[in-house]
Amino acid sequence: MNAVSRRKFLKISAATIASATALGTVSCTRDKIKASAEKGIKTIPTYCNICFWKCGAIATLKDGELWKIEGNPVDPLSRGRLCPRGTGGIGAYSDPDRLKTPLIRKKGSKRGEEEFVSVTWDEALTYIADKMNDIKSKYGAQSMAAFSHGTGGKFLKHTLKAYGAKNIVAPSFAQCRGPREVGFELTNGNFIGSPERTDIKDTKCMALIGSHLGENMHNSQVQEFSEAIANDASIIVVDPRFSVAAGKAKYYLPIKPGTDLALLLSWMNVMISEGIYDKKFVEDFGFGFEQLAEEVKKYTPEWAYVETGIEPDLIRATARELAKNKPASFIHPGRHVTWYGDDTQRSRAIAILNSLLGNWNRKGGFYEPSKVSLPKYPTPAYPEMAYEKADNPGKKWPLLGDAEGSTTGLRDATITGKPYPIKGWLVYATNLIQSLPDERETIAAINNLDLLVVIDVIPNEIAGYADVVLPESIYLERHDEFNNAPFRQSFLSIRQPVIASPDDQKPNWWIAKKLAEKLGLGHYHPWKNLDDYLRYTSEKAGFSYERLKKEGVILGPKKPINVEEGATQDFWTKSGKVEFYSTHLEELGFDPIPKYTKPEQPPSGYFRLLFGRAPMHTFSMTQTNPLLSELMDENVVWVNNDVARQYGIENGQYIKLKNQDGIIGSKVKVYATERIRTDCVFMVHGFGHRSKALKSAYLKGGSDSLMVTKYKVDPIMSGTGMNVNFVTFETEA
Amino acid sequence: MHELIITRSNHLIDPIFTPWGWEIPIYLFLGGLVAGMMIISGYFILSGRHQKKDCSCFVVPTVALALISIGMTALFLDLEHKLYVWRLYTTFQWTSPMSWGAWILLLVYPILTLNAILKIPENIAKKLPWLKNIGEKLSGRKFAVKVIGAMSMISGGILGMYTGVLLSTLVARPAWNSSMLWILFLVSGLSAAAAFIHLFAKREDERRLLAKADNGFLIAELMIVALIIIGFLTSSEVQNAAAMLFINGPYAAVFWVFVVGLGMVVPLFIQLFAVNDKIQHTPIAPIMVMVGGLILRFVIVSAGQYSGWFTGTFTTP
Amino acid sequence: MARYGMVIDTKKCVGCQDCVVACKTENQVPHGYSRDWLAYETIGKFPKLNMEIRTERCNHCDNPPCVYCCPTGASHISDGGIVLVEHDKCIGCKACVASCPYDARFVHPEGYVSKCTFCEHRVKEGKDPACVSVCPTHCMYFGDFDDPESEVSKLLQERKYHAIIPEAGTKPHIYYLT
C-alpha cells in the first residue's frame, strides 16, 4: 500500500467505523469503557493460543486493563508456568498491526497489492456468501476448500462442511508432523500426537534428532527436559548446529545434514550386532526382526562415519548409552520433520529404534495418554459429499489420510484444475505464503481462485492476496472449543474472553455462524453463542461449566500411563505387532525396511539452508507482538566462523541470501559463530515479512521460506521435505 | 573462541555505554578551570599581589562565577529527573562524591563572591555603592582578606580534586579507576586556569609568572599521564584493556595528538621559548592548553564509558 | 533479618527469556527497556563447545557502588538487602548507572533510574519474584542466604557455583550453579 492509498484507506475506514457505530453494530467501544471502569484486580482463566500446546493460563486485569498472564497451576500442560510466548501473549492484544475491521480488496487492484477498503461485517459476509453460492452453482461445493490451523478453525470448518465442502487441509501435516505420525503408525500402529507422548521427565537417556527443545518452546516438554537434565539423564543431541539442547548434552553429534537415516541405521546395527536391544520385547511383539537384522548388517558405524561425519566410536557409545538405559530411553520422534522427502522412512527408523529399546508405554520411554471425550452438540447431518478429495487424486500418496489432507496437493489441484477446479479458499490462521514451500506456486494457485477469504488476527502475507480479510478477535477476547488434548492425565480446559476486542474484531465462532446464516445454513449453528455451546457439551460430559469458568481447567480421572502403572502395550498394525519389516509398505511398492540414500550436496559456494524455532516466536504469527518482538525483532543467519572469514563476512553485518533458483531474500544480519557446521546455515523461521501492513515487522530479518523454492515430496504421504535448498551470500546488501 | 552474547538493549547502555554526553565533560572542564582560577586567585591574595595595581585576582573570581554557573547549567542539563534537583540539598551522602560536589559548589559561590567584592570595578561600584562599602570594609581587614584567600585556595583545591574523584570512584569503568585521576584533573585545571588568566592578565609580571607556572603544570601533567597509564598496565586485565584504549585503541589518536601533543607538549615548548624571551608571548599556547584540557575531559569521560567488565557482542541468538 | 538473593542453575536454563517478559509485564517496564536479560557464553571450537546460558539482572550487591555514589540517597539498601531506587528522590544524575559493573541500571523514560527490585512487592506477599515464578525450566531459586536451611543456601552447599565479576568487589548476591 503506498502512502496515498493508505491515507484513503484510513479515511474510508474511519468513515465506515463512524457509520457502523451510528447504526449500533459496533458495541466494543462501550464495552471497553465499561471494562476500564472496573477498579482493582480481576483474574480470569483461559487457555493460551500463541502456539498449539494450548496451556492453561490465568489472565490478570488491573483496573479493567490487561496486566499479565500466568500459567494455571491446575493445568498439566503449563504446570503453572507459561513459556515466553504465553507470558508475552498479552502483547497480541496491543499489537499495533492488528486487523481492525473487515476488508474487501479494492476494485481494480491485483491480488498481493494489499489495496483494501474497510467494510462492515454484513458487507463482507454477504460478499463471501454470494461468491460461495456462485462457486457452488458453477462448479459444485467441492470447489470450495479451506486451509485451517489451530483450535479456532473448528466452527468455520463446520460451516464449510454444511455447505458441502470437504477439501479441508492444514499445514501441520504435510509441512510438519505428518511423516512422524505415518512412520510410527506403520511401525507400531500408534500415533505420537500432540503433545508428544514422550516421558521425558522420567527418562534416563534421550536422543534428539534435530529437535531443538529449549528453542522449540513447547511448554511441558521443555519443563520435562529441564527435569531430565536435573536428573542427570544422558542427553544425546544430533544436529548440524550446536543448539541450546546440544549445550546440555552428554553426547553431541554434529551430523552432516541429510544423513540422519545413516546414523539411525547404524545405531540399529550396533544394538543388534552387540545384542544389546530389548530381546524380550522384540520376541513378544516384533514382526520381521530377522529381515531387519539382516538388512542393517551393512550399516556399520564405519560405514555411517563416511556418510554422517560422526566418529564410529561416538556412534557406538551413543547406541550403547541408549541401550544401557532401556526401556527408560528413547529417540525423540521430533515435531517438524519434513526435511528431505524420505521423512516417513526416517521416522520409521526412529520408531524401529524405539522398539529395539522396548520403550513403548514404559516409564522413561513413551507413555499412554488419555483424554476427556466430549459429546457432539447435535447439529443436522452434513450434505452427502461423495466426491473424491482434490488433494490426493487416485490415492497418489497412499498413506495420506483423508482426515489430514495435503496442503500442497490441494494447491496443485488449484493450479491444474485437476481432478476438478478449486475456485475458493478459506484460509484460517495460517500464513500460507510462509508455511507452504515455494510461494510462487501458492501465488499461482491463488490467481486461479474466484474467492480467497483470509481470517486472521494480523494482516500476514497471505492476507495481502485475499479478496476478503476478516479480523478475528485474539484468543484473550473470545470463546473457543475446549482443549481436551491427550496427555499424561486427561483434562478439560476452557478458553473464555478476558477482555473486549478493541476494534471491530469478531470471534471465529461468530464469523462461522454468521457466514452460515448468510449461506442459509444457520440451523447448523443451533447454539445462541459459544457460551451456550460450551455449557451444553461440558455438562453433558459431566464437567461443571461454572467450575470450568472459574478454575479454567478440570482434571479427568488418573489412568495408568505405562506398563509400570498397569497400562498395556497395544500395537494397531496389520499384524498386531511392531513391524520391523512393513508388509504394508512392501505391498504399496515402498521399501519395507528404511533404506539410506545419499542426500544431494550443495554446489560449491552454496550452503544448505536449515531453519528452526526461537523460544519467543511462533512461526510467522508473532513478529508484530510488541512484547515478543522486543525479545527478538529480527532473525539472524547463522554462519560458521571459518566460512564467514573465508567470504569476508563479519558478525553483525547485513547480507542477502540467494538460493539455487536465483531468489534473493531481504537483508539479514549475520551471526558468525562456532555453533554450526561449515556446510550449512541456519535461520529462525517466520521473519522477513513482506506484508506492508505488518508495519512493525516489515522486512525485519530474512525469510527462510522465501528461499524454499525447492522441496522433495515424500511419496508415501505427500510431506514436503524443505531442507533441500542451498543458499549463497550476497554481500552487496 | 570465546563468544558472549547479551540480549539486553537498554537505551544509553547497549550496545555502547553512553549515559553521559557532552554535558559532563564540559562541566568537569569548567569545574577544573574554576578550581584552578580559585587557587591562583587565592595565591595572589595570600602572596600580597592583590595590593598591586590591576591584579587579576579581582577579575578572576567574577569570571569564575560566570564559568561555574555555565558548568552547573551543563550539569543540570544532564540530569534526567530535573524537577527533583533540590533533592541534592535535602541530604548529605558522605560516600557520594557527587553529594560532596553539590555541597562544595554551594561553598564555592560565596567564596568567589567575597573574593570578587574585595575590589569592585569602578563602573559597578558606582551603581552599587552598598556593595562597594562591604568590599571596602572587608579589604580593610587584613585577616579577613587572608582568610578569603586561603578559603579560595582550599575550596578551589577540593573542587579540582572532586572532579577527578567523581569518576575514579565509579568502579565499573576501568579507564576511570586510577587513584591519580584526581591529581590529573587538579593539575589540568590549574594549567588551564593559568593559561586562561594569562590571556587577560594586565600585568606583565603576572603573565610571566603564569606562563612559568603553566610550564610546571604541563610537565607535571605529562608525568601524571605517564604514571596513570603505567598504573593501568601493571594492574588487572580490564585496566590493561583500558590503557590500550589510549595507547592504540579508539581513543589513541585524539589522545596523543590533541591532548598530549597539541594540548601539552607543543604549548609547553612555545611557552618555554616565550619565558626565555626567544619568542613573544602570544595567546596561541594558552588557547592550546585550554582546548587540550577540554578535550582531555571528553576523552576521559568517553573512554571510561567505553571501558567495562563485559566484552559481549550484542546479537540476537 | 533476611538476606535475599538468587541461585540460578545454568545447567537447566535454556535461555528462553521468559524471565525477561515476565518481568516486563509484572513491573510494566516500558517498551525497549529490560531489568533482566540473558547472557549466552560459548567457549571452544566446533564441535567441541561449552555453552553457559545465564539470566542476569541487578546482583543486589552487599557492597553496592550504586548506593555509595548516589548523591541523594535515592539508591538505598532496603529490607533483606534488596537494592532499590526511590523514584522521587532520584535526580537522574546517572552516577549509579555508570558505577554498576553489570550495567543493570537504566534511566526510565520518566527520568528516574530503574532496575530489578527482586519484585519486592511480591516478596512482601511471600511470593517469588516474577522471573523466578515463571521460569519453565525451574532454573531460578530465590531465597534467604541468612537462613542456612533455605533452598538457596543448601544449593550453594551442594553444588559448584560462580558469581558474575566478583573481582569488581561488589559482593554480588546472585550465584550461578555450574
JSON list of C-alpha atoms in Angstrom, two decimals, chain C:
[
{"chain": "C", "resi": 1, "resn": "MET", "atom": "CA", "xyz": [16.97, -10.10, 59.12]},
{"chain": "C", "resi": 2, "resn": "ALA", "atom": "CA", "xyz": [16.84, -11.87, 55.82]},
{"chain": "C", "resi": 3, "resn": "ARG", "atom": "CA", "xyz": [19.47, -11.57, 53.11]},
{"chain": "C", "resi": 4, "resn": "TYR", "atom": "CA", "xyz": [17.74, -12.22, 49.82]},
{"chain": "C", "resi": 5, "resn": "GLY", "atom": "CA", "xyz": [19.45, -13.48, 46.73]},
{"chain": "C", "resi": 6, "resn": "MET", "atom": "CA", "xyz": [19.13, -15.86, 43.84]},
{"chain": "C", "resi": 7, "resn": "VAL", "atom": "CA", "xyz": [20.67, -19.08, 42.73]},
{"chain": "C", "resi": 8, "resn": "ILE", "atom": "CA", "xyz": [20.44, -19.88, 39.04]},
{"chain": "C", "resi": 9, "resn": "ASP", "atom": "CA", "xyz": [21.09, -23.33, 37.68]},
{"chain": "C", "resi": 10, "resn": "THR", "atom": "CA", "xyz": [22.81, -22.71, 34.35]},
{"chain": "C", "resi": 11, "resn": "LYS", "atom": "CA", "xyz": [22.55, -26.39, 33.53]},
{"chain": "C", "resi": 12, "resn": "LYS", "atom": "CA", "xyz": [18.80, -26.10, 33.34]},
{"chain": "C", "resi": 13, "resn": "CYS", "atom": "CA", "xyz": [18.45, -22.66, 31.79]},
{"chain": "C", "resi": 14, "resn": "VAL", "atom": "CA", "xyz": [17.59, -22.79, 28.09]},
{"chain": "C", "resi": 15, "resn": "GLY", "atom": "CA", "xyz": [17.77, -19.03, 27.57]},
{"chain": "C", "resi": 16, "resn": "CYS", "atom": "CA", "xyz": [14.13, -18.69, 26.54]},
{"chain": "C", "resi": 17, "resn": "GLN", "atom": "CA", "xyz": [13.83, -15.18, 28.02]},
{"chain": "C", "resi": 18, "resn": "ASP", "atom": "CA", "xyz": [10.56, -15.95, 29.75]},
{"chain": "C", "resi": 19, "resn": "CYS", "atom": "CA", "xyz": [12.06, -14.24, 32.81]},
{"chain": "C", "resi": 20, "resn": "VAL", "atom": "CA", "xyz": [12.51, -11.12, 30.73]},
{"chain": "C", "resi": 21, "resn": "VAL", "atom": "CA", "xyz": [8.91, -10.98, 29.51]},
{"chain": "C", "resi": 22, "resn": "ALA", "atom": "CA", "xyz": [7.51, -11.87, 32.91]},
{"chain": "C", "resi": 23, "resn": "CYS", "atom": "CA", "xyz": [9.47, -9.02, 34.47]},
{"chain": "C", "resi": 24, "resn": "LYS", "atom": "CA", "xyz": [8.27, -6.66, 31.79]},
{"chain": "C", "resi": 25, "resn": "THR", "atom": "CA", "xyz": [4.60, -7.44, 32.28]},
{"chain": "C", "resi": 26, "resn": "GLU", "atom": "CA", "xyz": [4.72, -7.77, 36.06]},
{"chain": "C", "resi": 27, "resn": "ASN", "atom": "CA", "xyz": [6.56, -4.47, 36.53]},
{"chain": "C", "resi": 28, "resn": "GLN", "atom": "CA", "xyz": [5.22, -2.71, 33.44]},
{"chain": "C", "resi": 29, "resn": "VAL", "atom": "CA", "xyz": [8.73, -1.99, 32.25]},
{"chain": "C", "resi": 30, "resn": "PRO", "atom": "CA", "xyz": [8.46, 0.38, 29.27]},
{"chain": "C", "resi": 31, "resn": "HIS", "atom": "CA", "xyz": [8.96, -0.88, 25.74]},
{"chain": "C", "resi": 32, "resn": "GLY", "atom": "CA", "xyz": [12.62, -1.02, 24.78]},
{"chain": "C", "resi": 33, "resn": "TYR", "atom": "CA", "xyz": [13.92, -1.47, 28.32]},
{"chain": "C", "resi": 34, "resn": "SER", "atom": "CA", "xyz": [14.57, -4.51, 30.42]},
{"chain": "C", "resi": 35, "resn": "ARG", "atom": "CA", "xyz": [15.53, -5.12, 34.00]},
{"chain": "C", "resi": 36, "resn": "ASP", "atom": "CA", "xyz": [16.81, -8.61, 33.29]},
{"chain": "C", "resi": 37, "resn": "TRP", "atom": "CA", "xyz": [18.44, -10.22, 30.30]},
{"chain": "C", "resi": 38, "resn": "LEU", "atom": "CA", "xyz": [20.19, -13.31, 29.04]},
{"chain": "C", "resi": 39, "resn": "ALA", "atom": "CA", "xyz": [23.87, -14.00, 28.53]},
{"chain": "C", "resi": 40, "resn": "TYR", "atom": "CA", "xyz": [24.96, -16.85, 26.28]},
{"chain": "C", "resi": 41, "resn": "GLU", "atom": "CA", "xyz": [28.61, -17.68, 26.65]},
{"chain": "C", "resi": 42, "resn": "THR", "atom": "CA", "xyz": [30.23, -20.20, 24.34]},
{"chain": "C", "resi": 43, "resn": "ILE", "atom": "CA", "xyz": [33.81, -21.36, 24.53]},
{"chain": "C", "resi": 44, "resn": "GLY", "atom": "CA", "xyz": [35.71, -23.73, 22.25]},
{"chain": "C", "resi": 45, "resn": "LYS", "atom": "CA", "xyz": [35.97, -24.76, 18.63]},
{"chain": "C", "resi": 46, "resn": "PHE", "atom": "CA", "xyz": [33.16, -26.55, 16.78]},
{"chain": "C", "resi": 47, "resn": "PRO", "atom": "CA", "xyz": [32.08, -29.20, 17.62]},
{"chain": "C", "resi": 48, "resn": "LYS", "atom": "CA", "xyz": [33.88, -29.22, 20.96]},
{"chain": "C", "resi": 49, "resn": "LEU", "atom": "CA", "xyz": [31.95, -26.41, 22.54]},
{"chain": "C", "resi": 50, "resn": "ASN", "atom": "CA", "xyz": [30.86, -25.47, 26.00]},
{"chain": "C", "resi": 51, "resn": "MET", "atom": "CA", "xyz": [27.94, -23.18, 26.49]},
{"chain": "C", "resi": 52, "resn": "GLU", "atom": "CA", "xyz": [26.65, -21.47, 29.58]},
{"chain": "C", "resi": 53, "resn": "ILE", "atom": "CA", "xyz": [23.34, -19.66, 29.49]},
{"chain": "C", "resi": 54, "resn": "ARG", "atom": "CA", "xyz": [22.58, -17.26, 32.29]},
{"chain": "C", "resi": 55, "resn": "THR", "atom": "CA", "xyz": [19.72, -15.00, 33.20]},
{"chain": "C", "resi": 56, "resn": "GLU", "atom": "CA", "xyz": [21.21, -11.81, 34.62]},
{"chain": "C", "resi": 57, "resn": "ARG", "atom": "CA", "xyz": [19.95, -8.76, 36.48]},
{"chain": "C", "resi": 58, "resn": "CYS", "atom": "CA", "xyz": [20.95, -6.47, 39.33]},
{"chain": "C", "resi": 59, "resn": "ASN", "atom": "CA", "xyz": [23.05, -8.51, 41.74]},
{"chain": "C", "resi": 60, "resn": "HIS", "atom": "CA", "xyz": [21.73, -6.69, 44.81]},
{"chain": "C", "resi": 61, "resn": "CYS", "atom": "CA", "xyz": [25.32, -6.43, 45.99]},
{"chain": "C", "resi": 62, "resn": "ASP", "atom": "CA", "xyz": [26.39, -6.30, 49.60]},
{"chain": "C", "resi": 63, "resn": "ASN", "atom": "CA", "xyz": [28.88, -3.64, 48.61]},
{"chain": "C", "resi": 64, "resn": "PRO", "atom": "CA", "xyz": [26.82, -1.71, 46.09]},
{"chain": "C", "resi": 65, "resn": "PRO", "atom": "CA", "xyz": [28.73, 1.10, 44.33]},
{"chain": "C", "resi": 66, "resn": "CYS", "atom": "CA", "xyz": [25.42, 2.41, 43.01]},
{"chain": "C", "resi": 67, "resn": "VAL", "atom": "CA", "xyz": [24.22, 3.09, 46.54]},
{"chain": "C", "resi": 68, "resn": "TYR", "atom": "CA", "xyz": [27.52, 4.62, 47.60]},
{"chain": "C", "resi": 69, "resn": "CYS", "atom": "CA", "xyz": [27.70, 7.06, 44.73]},
{"chain": "C", "resi": 70, "resn": "CYS", "atom": "CA", "xyz": [24.09, 8.21, 44.92]},
{"chain": "C", "resi": 71, "resn": "PRO", "atom": "CA", "xyz": [24.09, 11.90, 45.92]},
{"chain": "C", "resi": 72, "resn": "THR", "atom": "CA", "xyz": [20.54, 11.95, 47.24]},
{"chain": "C", "resi": 73, "resn": "GLY", "atom": "CA", "xyz": [20.08, 8.62, 48.94]},
{"chain": "C", "resi": 74, "resn": "ALA", "atom": "CA", "xyz": [17.54, 7.57, 46.30]},
{"chain": "C", "resi": 75, "resn": "SER", "atom": "CA", "xyz": [19.53, 4.39, 45.78]},
{"chain": "C", "resi": 76, "resn": "HIS", "atom": "CA", "xyz": [19.46, 2.50, 49.02]},
{"chain": "C", "resi": 77, "resn": "ILE", "atom": "CA", "xyz": [19.64, -0.93, 50.56]},
{"chain": "C", "resi": 78, "resn": "SER", "atom": "CA", "xyz": [16.20, -1.99, 51.64]},
{"chain": "C", "resi": 79, "resn": "ASP", "atom": "CA", "xyz": [14.99, -4.79, 53.88]},
{"chain": "C", "resi": 80, "resn": "GLY", "atom": "CA", "xyz": [16.55, -8.10, 53.08]},
{"chain": "C", "resi": 81, "resn": "GLY", "atom": "CA", "xyz": [19.48, -6.48, 51.29]},
{"chain": "C", "resi": 82, "resn": "ILE", "atom": "CA", "xyz": [17.38, -5.54, 48.26]},
{"chain": "C", "resi": 83, "resn": "VAL", "atom": "CA", "xyz": [18.91, -2.58, 46.46]},
{"chain": "C", "resi": 84, "resn": "LEU", "atom": "CA", "xyz": [16.18, -0.15, 45.42]},
{"chain": "C", "resi": 85, "resn": "VAL", "atom": "CA", "xyz": [15.77, 3.28, 43.92]},
{"chain": "C", "resi": 86, "resn": "GLU", "atom": "CA", "xyz": [13.29, 5.70, 45.42]},
{"chain": "C", "resi": 87, "resn": "HIS", "atom": "CA", "xyz": [11.90, 7.38, 42.32]},
{"chain": "C", "resi": 88, "resn": "ASP", "atom": "CA", "xyz": [11.05, 10.74, 43.80]},
{"chain": "C", "resi": 89, "resn": "LYS", "atom": "CA", "xyz": [14.47, 11.14, 45.35]},
{"chain": "C", "resi": 90, "resn": "CYS", "atom": "CA", "xyz": [16.31, 10.34, 42.14]},
{"chain": "C", "resi": 91, "resn": "ILE", "atom": "CA", "xyz": [17.62, 13.34, 40.19]},
{"chain": "C", "resi": 92, "resn": "GLY", "atom": "CA", "xyz": [18.73, 11.22, 37.24]},
{"chain": "C", "resi": 93, "resn": "CYS", "atom": "CA", "xyz": [22.43, 12.06, 37.53]},
{"chain": "C", "resi": 94, "resn": "LYS", "atom": "CA", "xyz": [23.32, 8.57, 36.23]},
{"chain": "C", "resi": 95, "resn": "ALA", "atom": "CA", "xyz": [26.31, 8.18, 38.53]},
{"chain": "C", "resi": 96, "resn": "CYS", "atom": "CA", "xyz": [24.80, 4.89, 39.70]},
{"chain": "C", "resi": 97, "resn": "VAL", "atom": "CA", "xyz": [24.30, 3.80, 36.10]},
{"chain": "C", "resi": 98, "resn": "ALA", "atom": "CA", "xyz": [27.98, 4.43, 35.49]},
{"chain": "C", "resi": 99, "resn": "SER", "atom": "CA", "xyz": [29.02, 2.75, 38.73]},
{"chain": "C", "resi": 100, "resn": "CYS", "atom": "CA", "xyz": [27.41, -0.64, 38.10]},
{"chain": "C", "resi": 101, "resn": "PRO", "atom": "CA", "xyz": [29.74, -3.23, 36.61]},
{"chain": "C", "resi": 102, "resn": "TYR", "atom": "CA", "xyz": [26.71, -5.24, 35.47]},
{"chain": "C", "resi": 103, "resn": "ASP", "atom": "CA", "xyz": [25.11, -2.37, 33.57]},
{"chain": "C", "resi": 104, "resn": "ALA", "atom": "CA", "xyz": [21.96, -3.36, 35.42]},
{"chain": "C", "resi": 105, "resn": "ARG", "atom": "CA", "xyz": [20.54, 0.14, 35.73]},
{"chain": "C", "resi": 106, "resn": "PHE", "atom": "CA", "xyz": [18.91, 2.31, 33.15]},
{"chain": "C", "resi": 107, "resn": "VAL", "atom": "CA", "xyz": [17.11, 5.62, 33.00]},
{"chain": "C", "resi": 108, "resn": "HIS", "atom": "CA", "xyz": [13.37, 5.13, 32.91]},
{"chain": "C", "resi": 109, "resn": "PRO", "atom": "CA", "xyz": [11.68, 7.33, 30.27]},
{"chain": "C", "resi": 110, "resn": "GLU", "atom": "CA", "xyz": [10.11, 9.21, 33.16]},
{"chain": "C", "resi": 111, "resn": "GLY", "atom": "CA", "xyz": [13.56, 10.36, 34.23]},
{"chain": "C", "resi": 112, "resn": "TYR", "atom": "CA", "xyz": [14.43, 8.33, 37.28]},
{"chain": "C", "resi": 113, "resn": "VAL", "atom": "CA", "xyz": [16.79, 5.40, 37.31]},
{"chain": "C", "resi": 114, "resn": "SER", "atom": "CA", "xyz": [15.21, 1.98, 37.31]},
{"chain": "C", "resi": 115, "resn": "LYS", "atom": "CA", "xyz": [16.36, -1.60, 37.78]},
{"chain": "C", "resi": 116, "resn": "CYS", "atom": "CA", "xyz": [15.45, -5.01, 39.15]},
{"chain": "C", "resi": 117, "resn": "THR", "atom": "CA", "xyz": [13.70, -4.81, 42.51]},
{"chain": "C", "resi": 118, "resn": "PHE", "atom": "CA", "xyz": [13.65, -8.56, 43.17]},
{"chain": "C", "resi": 119, "resn": "CYS", "atom": "CA", "xyz": [9.89, -7.89, 42.78]},
{"chain": "C", "resi": 120, "resn": "GLU", "atom": "CA", "xyz": [9.93, -6.53, 46.30]},
{"chain": "C", "resi": 121, "resn": "HIS", "atom": "CA", "xyz": [6.15, -6.07, 46.13]},
{"chain": "C", "resi": 122, "resn": "ARG", "atom": "CA", "xyz": [5.74, -9.81, 45.55]},
{"chain": "C", "resi": 123, "resn": "VAL", "atom": "CA", "xyz": [8.39, -10.82, 48.06]},
{"chain": "C", "resi": 124, "resn": "LYS", "atom": "CA", "xyz": [6.46, -8.90, 50.72]},
{"chain": "C", "resi": 125, "resn": "GLU", "atom": "CA", "xyz": [3.47, -11.10, 49.92]},
{"chain": "C", "resi": 126, "resn": "GLY", "atom": "CA", "xyz": [5.62, -14.19, 50.29]},
{"chain": "C", "resi": 127, "resn": "LYS", "atom": "CA", "xyz": [5.82, -14.83, 46.56]},
{"chain": "C", "resi": 128, "resn": "ASP", "atom": "CA", "xyz": [8.87, -15.38, 44.39]},
{"chain": "C", "resi": 129, "resn": "PRO", "atom": "CA", "xyz": [9.91, -12.62, 42.01]},
{"chain": "C", "resi": 130, "resn": "ALA", "atom": "CA", "xyz": [8.03, -12.81, 38.69]},
{"chain": "C", "resi": 131, "resn": "CYS", "atom": "CA", "xyz": [11.06, -14.11, 36.76]},
{"chain": "C", "resi": 132, "resn": "VAL", "atom": "CA", "xyz": [11.53, -16.97, 39.21]},
{"chain": "C", "resi": 133, "resn": "SER", "atom": "CA", "xyz": [7.89, -17.95, 39.35]},
{"chain": "C", "resi": 134, "resn": "VAL", "atom": "CA", "xyz": [7.53, -18.04, 35.55]},
{"chain": "C", "resi": 135, "resn": "CYS", "atom": "CA", "xyz": [10.68, -19.94, 34.63]},
{"chain": "C", "resi": 136, "resn": "PRO", "atom": "CA", "xyz": [9.60, -23.04, 32.71]},
{"chain": "C", "resi": 137, "resn": "THR", "atom": "CA", "xyz": [12.86, -24.82, 33.46]},
{"chain": "C", "resi": 138, "resn": "HIS", "atom": "CA", "xyz": [12.70, -24.07, 37.19]},
{"chain": "C", "resi": 139, "resn": "CYS", "atom": "CA", "xyz": [16.29, -22.96, 36.91]},
{"chain": "C", "resi": 140, "resn": "MET", "atom": "CA", "xyz": [15.90, -19.98, 39.23]},
{"chain": "C", "resi": 141, "resn": "TYR", "atom": "CA", "xyz": [15.71, -20.05, 43.00]},
{"chain": "C", "resi": 142, "resn": "PHE", "atom": "CA", "xyz": [15.02, -17.09, 45.24]},
{"chain": "C", "resi": 143, "resn": "GLY", "atom": "CA", "xyz": [15.55, -17.14, 48.96]},
{"chain": "C", "resi": 144, "resn": "ASP", "atom": "CA", "xyz": [17.26, -16.06, 52.12]},
{"chain": "C", "resi": 145, "resn": "PHE", "atom": "CA", "xyz": [21.00, -16.67, 52.38]},
{"chain": "C", "resi": 146, "resn": "ASP", "atom": "CA", "xyz": [20.92, -15.86, 56.07]},
{"chain": "C", "resi": 147, "resn": "ASP", "atom": "CA", "xyz": [18.85, -18.97, 56.63]},
{"chain": "C", "resi": 148, "resn": "PRO", "atom": "CA", "xyz": [21.15, -21.99, 56.35]},
{"chain": "C", "resi": 149, "resn": "GLU", "atom": "CA", "xyz": [18.10, -24.21, 55.84]},
{"chain": "C", "resi": 150, "resn": "SER", "atom": "CA", "xyz": [16.80, -22.27, 52.84]},
{"chain": "C", "resi": 151, "resn": "GLU", "atom": "CA", "xyz": [16.88, -23.90, 49.42]},
{"chain": "C", "resi": 152, "resn": "VAL", "atom": "CA", "xyz": [19.30, -21.28, 48.09]},
{"chain": "C", "resi": 153, "resn": "SER", "atom": "CA", "xyz": [21.73, -21.82, 50.97]},
{"chain": "C", "resi": 154, "resn": "LYS", "atom": "CA", "xyz": [21.59, -25.56, 50.53]},
{"chain": "C", "resi": 155, "resn": "LEU", "atom": "CA", "xyz": [22.15, -25.36, 46.79]},
{"chain": "C", "resi": 156, "resn": "LEU", "atom": "CA", "xyz": [25.34, -23.41, 47.38]},
{"chain": "C", "resi": 157, "resn": "GLN", "atom": "CA", "xyz": [26.49, -26.04, 49.84]},
{"chain": "C", "resi": 158, "resn": "GLU", "atom": "CA", "xyz": [25.82, -28.88, 47.42]},
{"chain": "C", "resi": 159, "resn": "ARG", "atom": "CA", "xyz": [26.83, -27.50, 44.06]},
{"chain": "C", "resi": 160, "resn": "LYS", "atom": "CA", "xyz": [29.68, -25.67, 42.38]},
{"chain": "C", "resi": 161, "resn": "TYR", "atom": "CA", "xyz": [28.87, -22.08, 41.61]},
{"chain": "C", "resi": 162, "resn": "HIS", "atom": "CA", "xyz": [30.24, -18.77, 40.49]},
{"chain": "C", "resi": 163, "resn": "ALA", "atom": "CA", "xyz": [29.14, -15.16, 40.57]},
{"chain": "C", "resi": 164, "resn": "ILE", "atom": "CA", "xyz": [29.47, -12.53, 37.87]},
{"chain": "C", "resi": 165, "resn": "ILE", "atom": "CA", "xyz": [32.56, -10.31, 38.09]},
{"chain": "C", "resi": 166, "resn": "PRO", "atom": "CA", "xyz": [33.21, -10.90, 41.78]},
{"chain": "C", "resi": 167, "resn": "GLU", "atom": "CA", "xyz": [36.61, -9.24, 41.18]},
{"chain": "C", "resi": 168, "resn": "ALA", "atom": "CA", "xyz": [34.84, -5.90, 40.94]},
{"chain": "C", "resi": 169, "resn": "GLY", "atom": "CA", "xyz": [34.45, -6.27, 44.69]},
{"chain": "C", "resi": 170, "resn": "THR", "atom": "CA", "xyz": [30.75, -5.54, 44.84]},
{"chain": "C", "resi": 171, "resn": "LYS", "atom": "CA", "xyz": [29.82, -8.80, 46.61]},
{"chain": "C", "resi": 172, "resn": "PRO", "atom": "CA", "xyz": [27.05, -9.83, 44.26]},
{"chain": "C", "resi": 173, "resn": "HIS", "atom": "CA", "xyz": [24.13, -11.89, 45.55]},
{"chain": "C", "resi": 174, "resn": "ILE", "atom": "CA", "xyz": [23.20, -13.90, 42.50]},
{"chain": "C", "resi": 175, "resn": "TYR", "atom": "CA", "xyz": [25.00, -17.19, 42.16]},
{"chain": "C", "resi": 176, "resn": "TYR", "atom": "CA", "xyz": [25.22, -19.40, 39.12]},
{"chain": "C", "resi": 177, "resn": "LEU", "atom": "CA", "xyz": [25.38, -23.14, 39.54]},
{"chain": "C", "resi": 178, "resn": "THR", "atom": "CA", "xyz": [27.57, -24.88, 37.01]}
]
